[in-house]
Amino acid sequence: VENYDPEGLITELKDKLNDSRRNLRQKDTILTRMTDGVISFDMDGKITYINPAAATMLELKDSDNTFNKVFGRYKDINMEKIIYLENWTSSERKIENNQGSMNLSFVPFKDGMNIPIGVMVVIQDISEHIKLDKMRKEFVADVSHELKTPLTAIIGSSEILQEDSISEKDAKHFSKMVYDNSIRMQKIVQDLIELSKYDSVLNPDKITEFDLGELVKKCHDKLGIEIKKKGHEVNCFVTADVPPVYADKYDIERVVLNILTNSIKYTKDGGEIKIYVGFVYNDAYIKVFDNGIGI
């Protein structure tokens, strides 16, 4: 062969071998640092690869080196079924152990001739998901209860108001019950709307530049009727050097209104409330003082 170059061929083979080793190291590094567990088994059920996360999540010992030893303690996890009945059986299982709740995904892998050569298992810790799902169900149950109470009062009062023999005094009493419980339901629904808004991704378009002192005075004005009913003396003091604030104006207003509303509500009639708006170094601040019962 005229162009035969043994040295060049050896160099090319070395380069390919080095590339192969480099790719294996990269894959091994990725799998080792994964938070999900990964285990692979050959057709005899022996472990051919396992990363540290899998060993921790499944609480494995050095002697747990086969499919049956790893999963034999769990019901209905069978390697033959996974490989040969993959189209007729679920490839996922959920298990519980001292580490929490785990989701196991079983994936048979095959060679170029489509012949099974083993099984790979990916383990995910779903403890937090289960905890959040439980909290969601409890939240829905609590909200349903909160809505049911005023709704029952509204229905009961409405039924009484429809009676022909009801007196004017009773009519006023039950009309007020309908109104009060309607307001209560409105507040619950408004809280749910606000909660759903905070669950969504922050919208950058909501961030604007505004005057914090003017916003606080606006909140003061909005609560004027409640302040007058309670006979409070409310004063707002704004220092001259407060620069414009760059934030979500609507959300800041909600916070201020919430604090002021509580201050007005939990201070005895004829109380004194002072609001201070100022600026120190890089921080703008709002302080609310009252002579109420405190939090």
PDB file of C-alpha atoms in Angstrom:
ATOM      1  CA  VAL A   1       0.000   0.000   0.000  1.00  0.00           C
ATOM      2  CA  GLU A   2       1.637   3.194  -1.217  1.00  0.00           C
ATOM      3  CA  ASN A   3      -0.009   5.663   1.279  1.00  0.00           C
ATOM      4  CA  TYR A   4       0.185   3.438   4.320  1.00  0.00           C
ATOM      5  CA  ASP A   5       1.324   5.542   7.314  1.00  0.00           C
ATOM      6  CA  PRO A   6       1.534   3.467  10.511  1.00  0.00           C
ATOM      7  CA  GLU A   7       2.652   6.416  12.665  1.00  0.00           C
ATOM      8  CA  GLY A   8      -0.226   8.588  11.438  1.00  0.00           C
ATOM      9  CA  LEU A   9      -2.689   5.753  12.046  1.00  0.00           C
ATOM     10  CA  ILE A  10      -1.357   5.268  15.594  1.00  0.00           C
ATOM     11  CA  THR A  11      -1.648   9.011  16.254  1.00  0.00           C
ATOM     12  CA  GLU A  12      -5.227   9.057  14.956  1.00  0.00           C
ATOM     13  CA  LEU A  13      -6.166   6.082  17.149  1.00  0.00           C
ATOM     14  CA  LYS A  14      -4.585   7.755  20.190  1.00  0.00           C
ATOM     15  CA  ASP A  15      -6.539  10.946  19.511  1.00  0.00           C
ATOM     16  CA  LYS A  16      -9.817   9.016  19.228  1.00  0.00           C
ATOM     17  CA  LEU A  17      -9.032   7.113  22.410  1.00  0.00           C
ATOM     18  CA  ASN A  18      -8.258  10.338  24.277  1.00  0.00           C
ATOM     19  CA  ASP A  19     -11.506  11.905  22.981  1.00  0.00           C
ATOM     20  CA  SER A  20     -13.421   8.834  24.135  1.00  0.00           C
ATOM     21  CA  ARG A  21     -11.822   8.966  27.583  1.00  0.00           C
ATOM     22  CA  ARG A  22     -12.488  12.712  27.836  1.00  0.00           C
ATOM     23  CA  ASN A  23     -16.188  12.218  26.945  1.00  0.00           C
ATOM     24  CA  LEU A  24     -16.481   9.426  29.515  1.00  0.00           C
ATOM     25  CA  ARG A  25     -14.936  11.638  32.215  1.00  0.00           C
ATOM     26  CA  GLN A  26     -17.324  14.467  31.331  1.00  0.00           C
ATOM     27  CA  LYS A  27     -20.350  12.170  31.500  1.00  0.00           C
ATOM     28  CA  ASP A  28     -19.133  10.640  34.750  1.00  0.00           C
ATOM     29  CA  THR A  29     -18.643  14.112  36.272  1.00  0.00           C
ATOM     30  CA  ILE A  30     -22.166  15.145  35.258  1.00  0.00           C
ATOM     31  CA  LEU A  31     -23.754  11.976  36.639  1.00  0.00           C
ATOM     32  CA  THR A  32     -21.712  12.166  39.852  1.00  0.00           C
ATOM     33  CA  ARG A  33     -22.823  15.734  40.556  1.00  0.00           C
ATOM     34  CA  MET A  34     -26.485  15.183  39.679  1.00  0.00           C
ATOM     35  CA  THR A  35     -28.999  15.587  42.506  1.00  0.00           C
ATOM     36  CA  ASP A  36     -31.115  12.841  40.908  1.00  0.00           C
ATOM     37  CA  GLY A  37     -29.997   9.259  41.416  1.00  0.00           C
ATOM     38  CA  VAL A  38     -28.917   7.121  38.435  1.00  0.00           C
ATOM     39  CA  ILE A  39     -28.294   3.340  38.408  1.00  0.00           C
ATOM     40  CA  SER A  40     -27.742   1.028  35.453  1.00  0.00           C
ATOM     41  CA  PHE A  41     -27.981  -2.772  35.486  1.00  0.00           C
ATOM     42  CA  ASP A  42     -26.874  -5.389  32.961  1.00  0.00           C
ATOM     43  CA  MET A  43     -29.089  -8.301  31.892  1.00  0.00           C
ATOM     44  CA  ASP A  44     -27.908 -10.358  34.850  1.00  0.00           C
ATOM     45  CA  GLY A  45     -29.170  -7.660  37.204  1.00  0.00           C
ATOM     46  CA  LYS A  46     -25.691  -6.551  38.276  1.00  0.00           C
ATOM     47  CA  ILE A  47     -24.992  -2.847  38.818  1.00  0.00           C
ATOM     48  CA  THR A  48     -22.820  -1.439  36.053  1.00  0.00           C
ATOM     49  CA  TYR A  49     -23.018   2.181  37.222  1.00  0.00           C
ATOM     50  CA  ILE A  50     -24.374   4.042  40.240  1.00  0.00           C
ATOM     51  CA  ASN A  51     -23.907   7.678  41.244  1.00  0.00           C
ATOM     52  CA  PRO A  52     -23.607   8.878  44.890  1.00  0.00           C
ATOM     53  CA  ALA A  53     -27.102  10.412  44.889  1.00  0.00           C
ATOM     54  CA  ALA A  54     -28.710   7.031  44.101  1.00  0.00           C
ATOM     55  CA  ALA A  55     -26.808   5.265  46.880  1.00  0.00           C
ATOM     56  CA  THR A  56     -27.922   7.909  49.398  1.00  0.00           C
ATOM     57  CA  MET A  57     -31.540   8.158  48.239  1.00  0.00           C
ATOM     58  CA  LEU A  58     -32.065   4.365  48.288  1.00  0.00           C
ATOM     59  CA  GLU A  59     -29.997   3.880  51.463  1.00  0.00           C
ATOM     60  CA  LEU A  60     -27.796   1.247  49.780  1.00  0.00           C
ATOM     61  CA  LYS A  61     -24.943  -0.720  51.333  1.00  0.00           C
ATOM     62  CA  ASP A  62     -21.890  -2.043  49.478  1.00  0.00           C
ATOM     63  CA  SER A  63     -23.505  -5.486  49.407  1.00  0.00           C
ATOM     64  CA  ASP A  64     -26.557  -4.116  47.542  1.00  0.00           C
ATOM     65  CA  ASN A  65     -25.040  -4.780  44.125  1.00  0.00           C
ATOM     66  CA  THR A  66     -27.892  -6.406  42.167  1.00  0.00           C
ATOM     67  CA  PHE A  67     -31.349  -5.382  40.989  1.00  0.00           C
ATOM     68  CA  ASN A  68     -33.078  -7.766  43.416  1.00  0.00           C
ATOM     69  CA  LYS A  69     -31.033  -6.595  46.393  1.00  0.00           C
ATOM     70  CA  VAL A  70     -31.762  -2.942  45.576  1.00  0.00           C
ATOM     71  CA  PHE A  71     -35.473  -3.234  44.742  1.00  0.00           C
ATOM     72  CA  GLY A  72     -36.447  -6.622  46.172  1.00  0.00           C
ATOM     73  CA  ARG A  73     -37.737  -4.947  49.346  1.00  0.00           C
ATOM     74  CA  TYR A  74     -40.324  -2.999  47.323  1.00  0.00           C
ATOM     75  CA  LYS A  75     -43.498  -4.617  46.009  1.00  0.00           C
ATOM     76  CA  ASP A  76     -44.122  -5.228  42.287  1.00  0.00           C
ATOM     77  CA  ILE A  77     -40.739  -4.078  40.926  1.00  0.00           C
ATOM     78  CA  ASN A  78     -39.576  -6.781  38.545  1.00  0.00           C
ATOM     79  CA  MET A  79     -36.693  -6.434  36.078  1.00  0.00           C
ATOM     80  CA  GLU A  80     -38.094  -8.959  33.571  1.00  0.00           C
ATOM     81  CA  LYS A  81     -41.427  -7.146  33.407  1.00  0.00           C
ATOM     82  CA  ILE A  82     -39.687  -3.813  32.859  1.00  0.00           C
ATOM     83  CA  ILE A  83     -37.547  -5.178  30.005  1.00  0.00           C
ATOM     84  CA  TYR A  84     -39.937  -7.501  28.201  1.00  0.00           C
ATOM     85  CA  LEU A  85     -43.300  -5.898  29.008  1.00  0.00           C
ATOM     86  CA  GLU A  86     -42.253  -2.261  28.730  1.00  0.00           C
ATOM     87  CA  ASN A  87     -45.216  -1.424  26.480  1.00  0.00           C
ATOM     88  CA  TRP A  88     -47.743  -3.069  28.835  1.00  0.00           C
ATOM     89  CA  THR A  89     -46.528  -2.042  32.262  1.00  0.00           C
ATOM     90  CA  SER A  90     -45.826   1.298  33.954  1.00  0.00           C
ATOM     91  CA  SER A  91     -42.210   2.422  33.870  1.00  0.00           C
ATOM     92  CA  GLU A  92     -42.622   4.495  37.058  1.00  0.00           C
ATOM     93  CA  ARG A  93     -42.953   3.559  40.738  1.00  0.00           C
ATOM     94  CA  LYS A  94     -43.223   5.604  43.913  1.00  0.00           C
ATOM     95  CA  ILE A  95     -41.512   4.409  47.088  1.00  0.00           C
ATOM     96  CA  GLU A  96     -41.087   5.640  50.670  1.00  0.00           C
ATOM     97  CA  ASN A  97     -38.038   5.262  52.893  1.00  0.00           C
ATOM     98  CA  ASN A  98     -36.196   7.150  55.636  1.00  0.00           C
ATOM     99  CA  GLN A  99     -34.926   9.647  53.041  1.00  0.00           C
ATOM    100  CA  GLY A 100     -38.466  10.608  51.995  1.00  0.00           C
ATOM    101  CA  SER A 101     -40.658   9.944  48.962  1.00  0.00           C
ATOM    102  CA  MET A 102     -38.959   8.834  45.740  1.00  0.00           C
ATOM    103  CA  ASN A 103     -40.149   8.505  42.160  1.00  0.00           C
ATOM    104  CA  LEU A 104     -38.379   5.737  40.186  1.00  0.00           C
ATOM    105  CA  SER A 105     -38.282   5.804  36.380  1.00  0.00           C
ATOM    106  CA  PHE A 106     -37.183   2.516  34.738  1.00  0.00           C
ATOM    107  CA  VAL A 107     -35.845   2.674  31.171  1.00  0.00           C
ATOM    108  CA  PRO A 108     -34.720  -0.493  29.320  1.00  0.00           C
ATOM    109  CA  PHE A 109     -31.810   0.178  26.968  1.00  0.00           C
ATOM    110  CA  LYS A 110     -30.938  -1.830  23.854  1.00  0.00           C
ATOM    111  CA  ASP A 111     -28.058  -2.368  21.458  1.00  0.00           C
ATOM    112  CA  GLY A 112     -27.962  -1.528  17.754  1.00  0.00           C
ATOM    113  CA  MET A 113     -29.884  -4.724  16.953  1.00  0.00           C
ATOM    114  CA  ASN A 114     -32.720  -3.620  19.289  1.00  0.00           C
ATOM    115  CA  ILE A 115     -31.816  -6.395  21.738  1.00  0.00           C
ATOM    116  CA  PRO A 116     -32.190  -5.537  25.471  1.00  0.00           C
ATOM    117  CA  ILE A 117     -28.845  -5.201  27.247  1.00  0.00           C
ATOM    118  CA  GLY A 118     -29.926  -3.739  30.583  1.00  0.00           C
ATOM    119  CA  VAL A 119     -32.046  -1.276  32.564  1.00  0.00           C
ATOM    120  CA  MET A 120     -31.399   2.268  33.720  1.00  0.00           C
ATOM    121  CA  VAL A 121     -33.190   3.730  36.747  1.00  0.00           C
ATOM    122  CA  VAL A 122     -33.533   7.447  37.505  1.00  0.00           C
ATOM    123  CA  ILE A 123     -34.508   8.335  41.097  1.00  0.00           C
ATOM    124  CA  GLN A 124     -36.083  11.697  41.945  1.00  0.00           C
ATOM    125  CA  ASP A 125     -36.816  12.960  45.450  1.00  0.00           C
ATOM    126  CA  ILE A 126     -40.458  14.116  45.379  1.00  0.00           C
ATOM    127  CA  SER A 127     -40.842  14.669  49.147  1.00  0.00           C
ATOM    128  CA  GLU A 128     -41.196  18.431  48.690  1.00  0.00           C
ATOM    129  CA  HIS A 129     -43.773  17.984  45.905  1.00  0.00           C
ATOM    130  CA  ILE A 130     -45.872  15.700  48.109  1.00  0.00           C
ATOM    131  CA  LYS A 131     -45.585  18.141  51.011  1.00  0.00           C
ATOM    132  CA  LEU A 132     -46.695  21.043  48.809  1.00  0.00           C
ATOM    133  CA  ASP A 133     -49.570  19.003  47.399  1.00  0.00           C
ATOM    134  CA  LYS A 134     -50.733  18.206  50.930  1.00  0.00           C
ATOM    135  CA  MET A 135     -50.518  21.897  51.849  1.00  0.00           C
ATOM    136  CA  ARG A 136     -52.513  22.800  48.737  1.00  0.00           C
ATOM    137  CA  LYS A 137     -55.275  20.339  49.655  1.00  0.00           C
ATOM    138  CA  GLU A 138     -55.370  21.656  53.222  1.00  0.00           C
ATOM    139  CA  PHE A 139     -55.484  25.218  51.896  1.00  0.00           C
ATOM    140  CA  VAL A 140     -58.417  24.429  49.586  1.00  0.00           C
ATOM    141  CA  ALA A 141     -60.262  22.764  52.490  1.00  0.00           C
ATOM    142  CA  ASP A 142     -59.622  25.784  54.750  1.00  0.00           C
ATOM    143  CA  VAL A 143     -60.786  28.273  52.110  1.00  0.00           C
ATOM    144  CA  SER A 144     -63.887  26.182  51.409  1.00  0.00           C
ATOM    145  CA  HIS A 145     -64.712  26.252  55.117  1.00  0.00           C
ATOM    146  CA  GLU A 146     -64.102  30.013  55.327  1.00  0.00           C
ATOM    147  CA  LEU A 147     -66.451  30.615  52.393  1.00  0.00           C
ATOM    148  CA  LYS A 148     -69.066  28.141  53.602  1.00  0.00           C
ATOM    149  CA  THR A 149     -69.637  29.920  56.924  1.00  0.00           C
ATOM    150  CA  PRO A 150     -70.690  33.352  55.548  1.00  0.00           C
ATOM    151  CA  LEU A 151     -72.483  31.729  52.635  1.00  0.00           C
ATOM    152  CA  THR A 152     -74.618  29.668  55.049  1.00  0.00           C
ATOM    153  CA  ALA A 153     -75.464  32.839  56.997  1.00  0.00           C
ATOM    154  CA  ILE A 154     -76.425  34.664  53.791  1.00  0.00           C
ATOM    155  CA  ILE A 155     -78.690  31.830  52.612  1.00  0.00           C
ATOM    156  CA  GLY A 156     -80.342  31.492  56.037  1.00  0.00           C
ATOM    157  CA  SER A 157     -80.932  35.242  56.350  1.00  0.00           C
ATOM    158  CA  SER A 158     -82.293  35.447  52.800  1.00  0.00           C
ATOM    159  CA  GLU A 159     -84.796  32.676  53.521  1.00  0.00           C
ATOM    160  CA  ILE A 160     -86.052  34.502  56.611  1.00  0.00           C
ATOM    161  CA  LEU A 161     -86.320  37.803  54.682  1.00  0.00           C
ATOM    162  CA  GLN A 162     -88.655  36.096  52.205  1.00  0.00           C
ATOM    163  CA  GLU A 163     -91.205  35.310  54.927  1.00  0.00           C
ATOM    164  CA  ASP A 164     -94.329  37.491  54.856  1.00  0.00           C
ATOM    165  CA  SER A 165     -94.643  37.737  58.624  1.00  0.00           C
ATOM    166  CA  ILE A 166     -91.189  39.180  59.273  1.00  0.00           C
ATOM    167  CA  SER A 167     -91.127  42.418  61.273  1.00  0.00           C
ATOM    168  CA  GLU A 168     -89.324  45.551  60.149  1.00  0.00           C
ATOM    169  CA  LYS A 169     -86.839  45.191  63.022  1.00  0.00           C
ATOM    170  CA  ASP A 170     -86.015  41.594  62.064  1.00  0.00           C
ATOM    171  CA  ALA A 171     -85.782  42.566  58.390  1.00  0.00           C
ATOM    172  CA  LYS A 172     -83.134  45.180  59.194  1.00  0.00           C
ATOM    173  CA  HIS A 173     -81.268  42.700  61.412  1.00  0.00           C
ATOM    174  CA  PHE A 174     -81.119  39.955  58.783  1.00  0.00           C
ATOM    175  CA  SER A 175     -80.391  42.436  55.971  1.00  0.00           C
ATOM    176  CA  LYS A 176     -77.355  43.574  57.970  1.00  0.00           C
ATOM    177  CA  MET A 177     -76.291  39.927  58.383  1.00  0.00           C
ATOM    178  CA  VAL A 178     -76.479  39.465  54.611  1.00  0.00           C
ATOM    179  CA  TYR A 179     -74.407  42.612  54.069  1.00  0.00           C
ATOM    180  CA  ASP A 180     -71.778  41.812  56.723  1.00  0.00           C
ATOM    181  CA  ASN A 181     -71.252  38.245  55.471  1.00  0.00           C
ATOM    182  CA  SER A 182     -71.127  39.426  51.854  1.00  0.00           C
ATOM    183  CA  ILE A 183     -68.305  41.816  52.823  1.00  0.00           C
ATOM    184  CA  ARG A 184     -66.555  38.944  54.593  1.00  0.00           C
ATOM    185  CA  MET A 185     -66.767  36.782  51.474  1.00  0.00           C
ATOM    186  CA  GLN A 186     -65.530  39.680  49.345  1.00  0.00           C
ATOM    187  CA  LYS A 187     -62.431  40.025  51.520  1.00  0.00           C
ATOM    188  CA  ILE A 188     -61.707  36.288  51.316  1.00  0.00           C
ATOM    189  CA  VAL A 189     -62.031  36.334  47.509  1.00  0.00           C
ATOM    190  CA  GLN A 190     -59.820  39.444  47.294  1.00  0.00           C
ATOM    191  CA  ASP A 191     -57.148  37.709  49.402  1.00  0.00           C
ATOM    192  CA  LEU A 192     -57.274  34.711  47.032  1.00  0.00           C
ATOM    193  CA  ILE A 193     -56.852  37.003  44.030  1.00  0.00           C
ATOM    194  CA  GLU A 194     -53.835  38.663  45.639  1.00  0.00           C
ATOM    195  CA  LEU A 195     -52.353  35.277  46.568  1.00  0.00           C
ATOM    196  CA  SER A 196     -52.656  34.006  43.006  1.00  0.00           C
ATOM    197  CA  LYS A 197     -50.975  37.169  41.788  1.00  0.00           C
ATOM    198  CA  TYR A 198     -47.957  36.554  44.036  1.00  0.00           C
ATOM    199  CA  ASP A 199     -47.726  32.968  42.780  1.00  0.00           C
ATOM    200  CA  SER A 200     -47.147  34.267  39.255  1.00  0.00           C
ATOM    201  CA  VAL A 201     -43.831  35.541  37.898  1.00  0.00           C
ATOM    202  CA  LEU A 202     -43.021  39.129  38.804  1.00  0.00           C
ATOM    203  CA  ASN A 203     -43.916  41.448  35.959  1.00  0.00           C
ATOM    204  CA  PRO A 204     -41.051  43.938  35.414  1.00  0.00           C
ATOM    205  CA  ASP A 205     -43.519  46.424  33.877  1.00  0.00           C
ATOM    206  CA  LYS A 206     -44.995  46.978  37.351  1.00  0.00           C
ATOM    207  CA  ILE A 207     -41.759  48.555  38.629  1.00  0.00           C
ATOM    208  CA  THR A 208     -42.029  52.345  38.476  1.00  0.00           C
ATOM    209  CA  GLU A 209     -40.533  55.448  40.039  1.00  0.00           C
ATOM    210  CA  PHE A 210     -42.759  57.263  42.536  1.00  0.00           C
ATOM    211  CA  ASP A 211     -42.825  59.570  45.562  1.00  0.00           C
ATOM    212  CA  LEU A 212     -43.055  57.529  48.757  1.00  0.00           C
ATOM    213  CA  GLY A 213     -44.327  60.449  50.830  1.00  0.00           C
ATOM    214  CA  GLU A 214     -47.203  61.109  48.424  1.00  0.00           C
ATOM    215  CA  LEU A 215     -48.117  57.419  48.407  1.00  0.00           C
ATOM    216  CA  VAL A 216     -48.293  57.315  52.238  1.00  0.00           C
ATOM    217  CA  LYS A 217     -50.439  60.466  52.331  1.00  0.00           C
ATOM    218  CA  LYS A 218     -52.737  58.885  49.727  1.00  0.00           C
ATOM    219  CA  CYS A 219     -53.109  55.817  51.954  1.00  0.00           C
ATOM    220  CA  HIS A 220     -53.886  58.138  54.876  1.00  0.00           C
ATOM    221  CA  ASP A 221     -56.643  59.803  52.833  1.00  0.00           C
ATOM    222  CA  LYS A 222     -58.104  56.466  51.718  1.00  0.00           C
ATOM    223  CA  LEU A 223     -58.597  55.454  55.345  1.00  0.00           C
ATOM    224  CA  GLY A 224     -60.081  58.823  56.348  1.00  0.00           C
ATOM    225  CA  ILE A 225     -63.565  57.434  57.038  1.00  0.00           C
ATOM    226  CA  GLU A 226     -62.247  54.654  59.311  1.00  0.00           C
ATOM    227  CA  ILE A 227     -60.028  57.184  61.132  1.00  0.00           C
ATOM    228  CA  LYS A 228     -62.998  59.513  61.694  1.00  0.00           C
ATOM    229  CA  LYS A 229     -65.224  56.678  62.975  1.00  0.00           C
ATOM    230  CA  LYS A 230     -62.628  55.749  65.596  1.00  0.00           C
ATOM    231  CA  GLY A 231     -61.859  59.355  66.481  1.00  0.00           C
ATOM    232  CA  HIS A 232     -58.114  58.897  66.018  1.00  0.00           C
ATOM    233  CA  GLU A 233     -55.598  61.685  65.586  1.00  0.00           C
ATOM    234  CA  VAL A 234     -53.357  60.649  62.678  1.00  0.00           C
ATOM    235  CA  ASN A 235     -50.357  62.717  61.585  1.00  0.00           C
ATOM    236  CA  CYS A 236     -47.964  62.044  58.715  1.00  0.00           C
ATOM    237  CA  PHE A 237     -44.406  63.427  58.757  1.00  0.00           C
ATOM    238  CA  VAL A 238     -42.282  63.310  55.608  1.00  0.00           C
ATOM    239  CA  THR A 239     -38.665  64.469  55.629  1.00  0.00           C
ATOM    240  CA  ALA A 240     -37.644  66.716  52.753  1.00  0.00           C
ATOM    241  CA  ASP A 241     -34.727  64.598  51.525  1.00  0.00           C
ATOM    242  CA  VAL A 242     -36.587  61.384  50.596  1.00  0.00           C
ATOM    243  CA  PRO A 243     -35.649  60.641  46.957  1.00  0.00           C
ATOM    244  CA  PRO A 244     -37.983  58.928  44.450  1.00  0.00           C
ATOM    245  CA  VAL A 245     -38.435  55.184  45.041  1.00  0.00           C
ATOM    246  CA  TYR A 246     -38.103  52.631  42.236  1.00  0.00           C
ATOM    247  CA  ALA A 247     -40.395  49.704  43.123  1.00  0.00           C
ATOM    248  CA  ASP A 248     -43.832  48.137  42.654  1.00  0.00           C
ATOM    249  CA  LYS A 249     -46.062  51.034  43.682  1.00  0.00           C
ATOM    250  CA  TYR A 250     -49.228  48.944  43.973  1.00  0.00           C
ATOM    251  CA  ASP A 251     -47.639  46.376  46.277  1.00  0.00           C
ATOM    252  CA  ILE A 252     -46.004  49.023  48.485  1.00  0.00           C
ATOM    253  CA  GLU A 253     -49.404  50.732  48.783  1.00  0.00           C
ATOM    254  CA  ARG A 254     -50.995  47.431  49.839  1.00  0.00           C
ATOM    255  CA  VAL A 255     -48.402  46.956  52.575  1.00  0.00           C
ATOM    256  CA  VAL A 256     -48.882  50.488  53.918  1.00  0.00           C
ATOM    257  CA  LEU A 257     -52.684  50.175  53.829  1.00  0.00           C
ATOM    258  CA  ASN A 258     -52.472  46.856  55.678  1.00  0.00           C
ATOM    259  CA  ILE A 259     -50.281  48.281  58.451  1.00  0.00           C
ATOM    260  CA  LEU A 260     -52.394  51.432  58.831  1.00  0.00           C
ATOM    261  CA  THR A 261     -55.647  49.470  58.806  1.00  0.00           C
ATOM    262  CA  ASN A 262     -54.388  47.266  61.651  1.00  0.00           C
ATOM    263  CA  SER A 263     -53.134  50.294  63.549  1.00  0.00           C
ATOM    264  CA  ILE A 264     -56.537  51.998  63.238  1.00  0.00           C
ATOM    265  CA  LYS A 265     -58.466  48.844  64.086  1.00  0.00           C
ATOM    266  CA  TYR A 266     -56.468  47.805  67.152  1.00  0.00           C
ATOM    267  CA  THR A 267     -56.085  51.245  68.721  1.00  0.00           C
ATOM    268  CA  LYS A 268     -58.865  52.257  71.132  1.00  0.00           C
ATOM    269  CA  ASP A 269     -61.165  55.098  70.087  1.00  0.00           C
ATOM    270  CA  GLY A 270     -59.524  58.507  70.316  1.00  0.00           C
ATOM    271  CA  GLY A 271     -56.055  57.075  69.849  1.00  0.00           C
ATOM    272  CA  GLU A 272     -52.950  58.667  68.372  1.00  0.00           C
ATOM    273  CA  ILE A 273     -51.147  57.377  65.260  1.00  0.00           C
ATOM    274  CA  LYS A 274     -47.974  58.855  63.786  1.00  0.00           C
ATOM    275  CA  ILE A 275     -46.497  57.990  60.374  1.00  0.00           C
ATOM    276  CA  TYR A 276     -42.909  58.868  59.519  1.00  0.00           C
ATOM    277  CA  VAL A 277     -41.417  58.686  56.001  1.00  0.00           C
ATOM    278  CA  GLY A 278     -37.665  59.204  55.786  1.00  0.00           C
ATOM    279  CA  PHE A 279     -34.349  58.298  54.188  1.00  0.00           C
ATOM    280  CA  VAL A 280     -31.083  57.047  55.740  1.00  0.00           C
ATOM    281  CA  TYR A 281     -28.046  56.250  53.575  1.00  0.00           C
ATOM    282  CA  ASN A 282     -29.481  54.001  50.820  1.00  0.00           C
ATOM    283  CA  ASP A 283     -32.731  53.085  52.578  1.00  0.00           C
ATOM    284  CA  ALA A 284     -36.114  54.772  52.440  1.00  0.00           C
ATOM    285  CA  TYR A 285     -38.337  53.845  55.380  1.00  0.00           C
ATOM    286  CA  ILE A 286     -41.888  54.120  56.689  1.00  0.00           C
ATOM    287  CA  LYS A 287     -42.539  53.961  60.436  1.00  0.00           C
ATOM    288  CA  VAL A 288     -45.976  53.715  62.038  1.00  0.00           C
ATOM    289  CA  PHE A 289     -46.409  54.384  65.756  1.00  0.00           C
ATOM    290  CA  ASP A 290     -49.647  54.088  67.720  1.00  0.00           C
ATOM    291  CA  ASN A 291     -50.820  53.759  71.315  1.00  0.00           C
ATOM    292  CA  GLY A 292     -52.858  50.640  70.607  1.00  0.00           C
ATOM    293  CA  ILE A 293     -52.489  47.090  71.883  1.00  0.00           C
ATOM    294  CA  GLY A 294     -49.542  46.255  69.580  1.00  0.00           C
ATOM    295  CA  ILE A 295     -48.988  43.019  67.696  1.00  0.00           C
TER     296      ILE A 295
END
